[in-house]
XYZ file of C-alpha atoms in Angstrom:
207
model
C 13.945 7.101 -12.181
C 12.065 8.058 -15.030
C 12.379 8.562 -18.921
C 9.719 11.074 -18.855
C 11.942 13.631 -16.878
C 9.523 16.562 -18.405
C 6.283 15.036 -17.094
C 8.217 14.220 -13.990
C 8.960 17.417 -13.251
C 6.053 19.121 -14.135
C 4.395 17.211 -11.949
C 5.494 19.125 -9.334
C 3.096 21.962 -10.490
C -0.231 20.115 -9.175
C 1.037 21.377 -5.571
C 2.261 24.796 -6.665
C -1.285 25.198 -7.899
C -3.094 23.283 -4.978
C -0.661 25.564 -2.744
C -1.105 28.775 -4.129
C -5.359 27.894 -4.514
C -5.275 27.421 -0.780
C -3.615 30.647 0.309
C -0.111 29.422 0.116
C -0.336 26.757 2.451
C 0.336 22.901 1.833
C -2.971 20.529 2.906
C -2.408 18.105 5.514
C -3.204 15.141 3.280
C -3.002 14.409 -0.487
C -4.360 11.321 -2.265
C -2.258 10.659 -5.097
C -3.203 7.975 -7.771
C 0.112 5.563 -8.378
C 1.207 4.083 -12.120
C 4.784 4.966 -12.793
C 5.063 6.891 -9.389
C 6.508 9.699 -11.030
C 3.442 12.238 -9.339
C 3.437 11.303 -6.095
C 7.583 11.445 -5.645
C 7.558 14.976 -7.128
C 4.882 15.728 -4.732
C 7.522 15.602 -2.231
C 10.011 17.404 -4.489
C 7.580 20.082 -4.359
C 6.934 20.130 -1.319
C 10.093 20.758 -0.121
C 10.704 23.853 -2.679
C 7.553 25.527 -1.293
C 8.865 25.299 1.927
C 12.705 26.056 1.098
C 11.633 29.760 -0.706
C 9.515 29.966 2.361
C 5.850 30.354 -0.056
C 4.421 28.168 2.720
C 5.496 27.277 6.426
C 6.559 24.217 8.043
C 3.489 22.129 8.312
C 1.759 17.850 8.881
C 1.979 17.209 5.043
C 1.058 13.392 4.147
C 1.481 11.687 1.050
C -1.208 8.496 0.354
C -1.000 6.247 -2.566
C -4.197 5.120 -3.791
C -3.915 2.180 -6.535
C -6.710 -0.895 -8.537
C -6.411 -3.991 -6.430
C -5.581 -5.873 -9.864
C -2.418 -3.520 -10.403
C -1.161 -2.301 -6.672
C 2.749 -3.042 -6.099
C 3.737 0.142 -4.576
C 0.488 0.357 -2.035
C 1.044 -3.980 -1.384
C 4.536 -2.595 -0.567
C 3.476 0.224 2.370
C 0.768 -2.227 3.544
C 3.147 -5.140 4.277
C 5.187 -2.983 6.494
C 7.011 -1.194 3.800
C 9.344 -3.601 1.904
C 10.558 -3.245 -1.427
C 7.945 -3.348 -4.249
C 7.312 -6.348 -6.136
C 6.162 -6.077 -9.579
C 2.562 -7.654 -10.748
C 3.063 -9.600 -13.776
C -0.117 -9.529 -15.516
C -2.137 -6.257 -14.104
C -5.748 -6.286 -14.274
C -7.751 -3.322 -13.462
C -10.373 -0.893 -14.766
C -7.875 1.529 -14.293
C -6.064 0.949 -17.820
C -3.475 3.987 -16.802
C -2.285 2.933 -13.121
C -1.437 -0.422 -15.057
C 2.274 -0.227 -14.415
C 3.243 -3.535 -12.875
C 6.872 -2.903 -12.599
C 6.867 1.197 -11.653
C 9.960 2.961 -12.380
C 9.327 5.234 -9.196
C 7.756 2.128 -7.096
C 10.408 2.005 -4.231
C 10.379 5.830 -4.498
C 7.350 6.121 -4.044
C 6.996 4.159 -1.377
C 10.102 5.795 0.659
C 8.208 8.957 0.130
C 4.685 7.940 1.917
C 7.021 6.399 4.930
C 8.998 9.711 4.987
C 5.718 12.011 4.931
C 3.743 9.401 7.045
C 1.216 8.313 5.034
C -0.431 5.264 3.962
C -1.998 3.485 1.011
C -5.146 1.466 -0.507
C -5.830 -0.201 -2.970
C -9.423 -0.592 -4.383
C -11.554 -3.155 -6.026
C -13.075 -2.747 -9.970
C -16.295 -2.531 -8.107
C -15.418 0.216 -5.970
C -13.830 2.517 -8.006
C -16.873 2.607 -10.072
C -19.068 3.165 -7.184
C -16.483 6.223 -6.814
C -16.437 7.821 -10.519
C -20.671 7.180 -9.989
C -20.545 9.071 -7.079
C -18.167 11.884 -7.812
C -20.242 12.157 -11.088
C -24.112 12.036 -9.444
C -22.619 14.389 -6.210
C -20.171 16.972 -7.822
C -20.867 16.686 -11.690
C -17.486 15.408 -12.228
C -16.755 13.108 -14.844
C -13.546 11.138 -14.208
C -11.516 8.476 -15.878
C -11.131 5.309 -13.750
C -8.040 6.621 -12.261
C -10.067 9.180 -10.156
C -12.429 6.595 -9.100
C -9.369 4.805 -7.538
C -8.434 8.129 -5.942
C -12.014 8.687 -4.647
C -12.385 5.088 -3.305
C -9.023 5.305 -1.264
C -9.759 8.576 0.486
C -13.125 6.837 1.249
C -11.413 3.921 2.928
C -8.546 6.005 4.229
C -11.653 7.929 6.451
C -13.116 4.753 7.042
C -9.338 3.543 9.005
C -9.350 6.725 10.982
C -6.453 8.616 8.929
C -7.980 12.553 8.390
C -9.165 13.874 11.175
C -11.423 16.748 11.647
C -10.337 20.131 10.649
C -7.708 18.921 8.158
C -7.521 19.756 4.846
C -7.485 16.403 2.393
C -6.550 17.023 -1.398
C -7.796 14.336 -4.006
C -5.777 14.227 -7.128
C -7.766 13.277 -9.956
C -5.757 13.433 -13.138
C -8.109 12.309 -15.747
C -11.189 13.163 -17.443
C -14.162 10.274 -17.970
C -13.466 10.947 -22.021
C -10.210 9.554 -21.719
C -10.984 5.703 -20.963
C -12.878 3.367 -23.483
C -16.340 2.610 -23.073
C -15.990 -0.008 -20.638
C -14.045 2.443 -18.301
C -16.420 5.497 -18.937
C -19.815 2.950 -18.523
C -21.712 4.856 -15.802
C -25.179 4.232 -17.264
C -27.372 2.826 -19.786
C -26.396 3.833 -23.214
C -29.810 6.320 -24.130
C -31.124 6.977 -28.199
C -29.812 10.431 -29.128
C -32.597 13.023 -28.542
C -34.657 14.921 -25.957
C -37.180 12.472 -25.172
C -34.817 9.748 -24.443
C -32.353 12.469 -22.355
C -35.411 13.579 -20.186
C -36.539 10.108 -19.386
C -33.310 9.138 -18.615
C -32.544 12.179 -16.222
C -35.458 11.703 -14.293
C -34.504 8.110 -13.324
C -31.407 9.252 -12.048
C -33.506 12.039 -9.781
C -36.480 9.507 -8.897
C-alpha cells in the first residue's frame, strides 16, 4: 500500500531499463535499498510483466533488501526467520531517506524477498560510508547515503556466500551524493576554493 501510486509504479521502470541494458534478460540478483518498500515490491511487479510478454525468459531472479542498522524493520523482519515487520520508533541513520520506521510496503516487501529467495542486511553508519568512499575513490560515483547502504549490503551479502560466480548482481543506487546534507555527503576534508588547494588535495588521495 502506498499513497504515492505514481512513484510506485514507475518504479517498475528501473528493471525495464536494467532488463533491456542487459540484452533483455533479468540479473540473477538485485540489491534494492528499503524506506517505504514501494521499489523493491514493484521490482517483482516487474518482473513478472517482463516475463508474462515474454521480453525475457524464465530465469533465478532474487530480490535483497539492503537497509541502515539504525532504521531496518523490513531486513530485522527476513533475518528473524521472516515474521511480520515491526516498526522502529525513533530511526537513526545516516541514511536520512531509508528513515521509514513504520513502511507502508514493509510486510510486502518482505513476502517478496521470501517469494524470490533472497535475503537482507542491514549496515552500520560506519559502513555505509566506507561504501559511498569506496564507490566514489573506485568508480567516480558520488552517491547519497542510500547507495552506501546498497554498496555495503552486496559487500556483506558476498561475504555470507549468496552470489556465486558467473551471476549477474545489480546494485540499485537511487541517489546522487548532492542530495544529502553535509553530514551525509562528508567524504573528505572541506579544501579553500582554488587550484592550489584542489591539487594538494588530489594528490593525498593518490599518495
Amino acid at each position: 500500500f502506498t499513497l504515492r501510486p505514481y512513484y510506485a509504479e514507475g518504479s517498475k521502470t528501473v528493471l525495464f531499463e536494467c532488463a533491456e541494458q542487459l540484452g533483455w534478460t533479468l540479473p540473477h540478483h538485485i540489491v534494492v535499498p528499503v524506506g517505504s518498500g514501494a521499489l523493491l515490491t514493484r521490482q517483482a511487479t516487474a518482473a513478472n510483466q517482463l516475463r508474462a510478454t515474454g521480453l525475457v525468459p524464465e530465469s533465478h531472479f532474487h530480490i535483497h533488501a539492503a537497509q541502515p542498522a539504525g532504521c531496518a524493520p523490513v531486513s530485522d523482519a527476513v533475518l528473524d526467520n521472516w515474521r511480520p515487520v515491526e516498526p522502529v520508533r525513533r530511526p537513526e541513520t545516516l541514511a536520512k531517506s531509508l528513515a521509514i520506521g513504520a513502511p507502508a510496503d514493509g510486510d510486502g516487501s518482505v513476502k517478496i524477498v521470501r517469494e524470490t529467495r533472497g535475503s537482507a542486511a542491514s549496515v552500520s553508519d560506519d559502513e555505509i560510508r566506507e561504501a559511498a568512499s569506496l564507490l566514489a575513490t573506485t568508480e567516480g560515483v558520488l552517491v547519497e547515503p542510500a547507495g552506501g547502504v546498497v554498496v555495503a549490503t552486496a559487500q556483506q551479502l558476498a561475504s555470507r556466500g549468496v552470489f556465486h560466480p558467473g551471476e549477474t548482481v545489480v546494485l540499485y543506487l537511487t541517489g546522487n551524493g548532492y542530495k544529502g546534507g553535509p553530514e551525509e555527503t562528508a567524504l573528505g576534508p572541506v579544501i579553500a576554493a582554488d587550484a592550489d588547494a584542489f591539487r594538494l588535495a588530489y594528490e593525498e588521495v593518490l599518495a
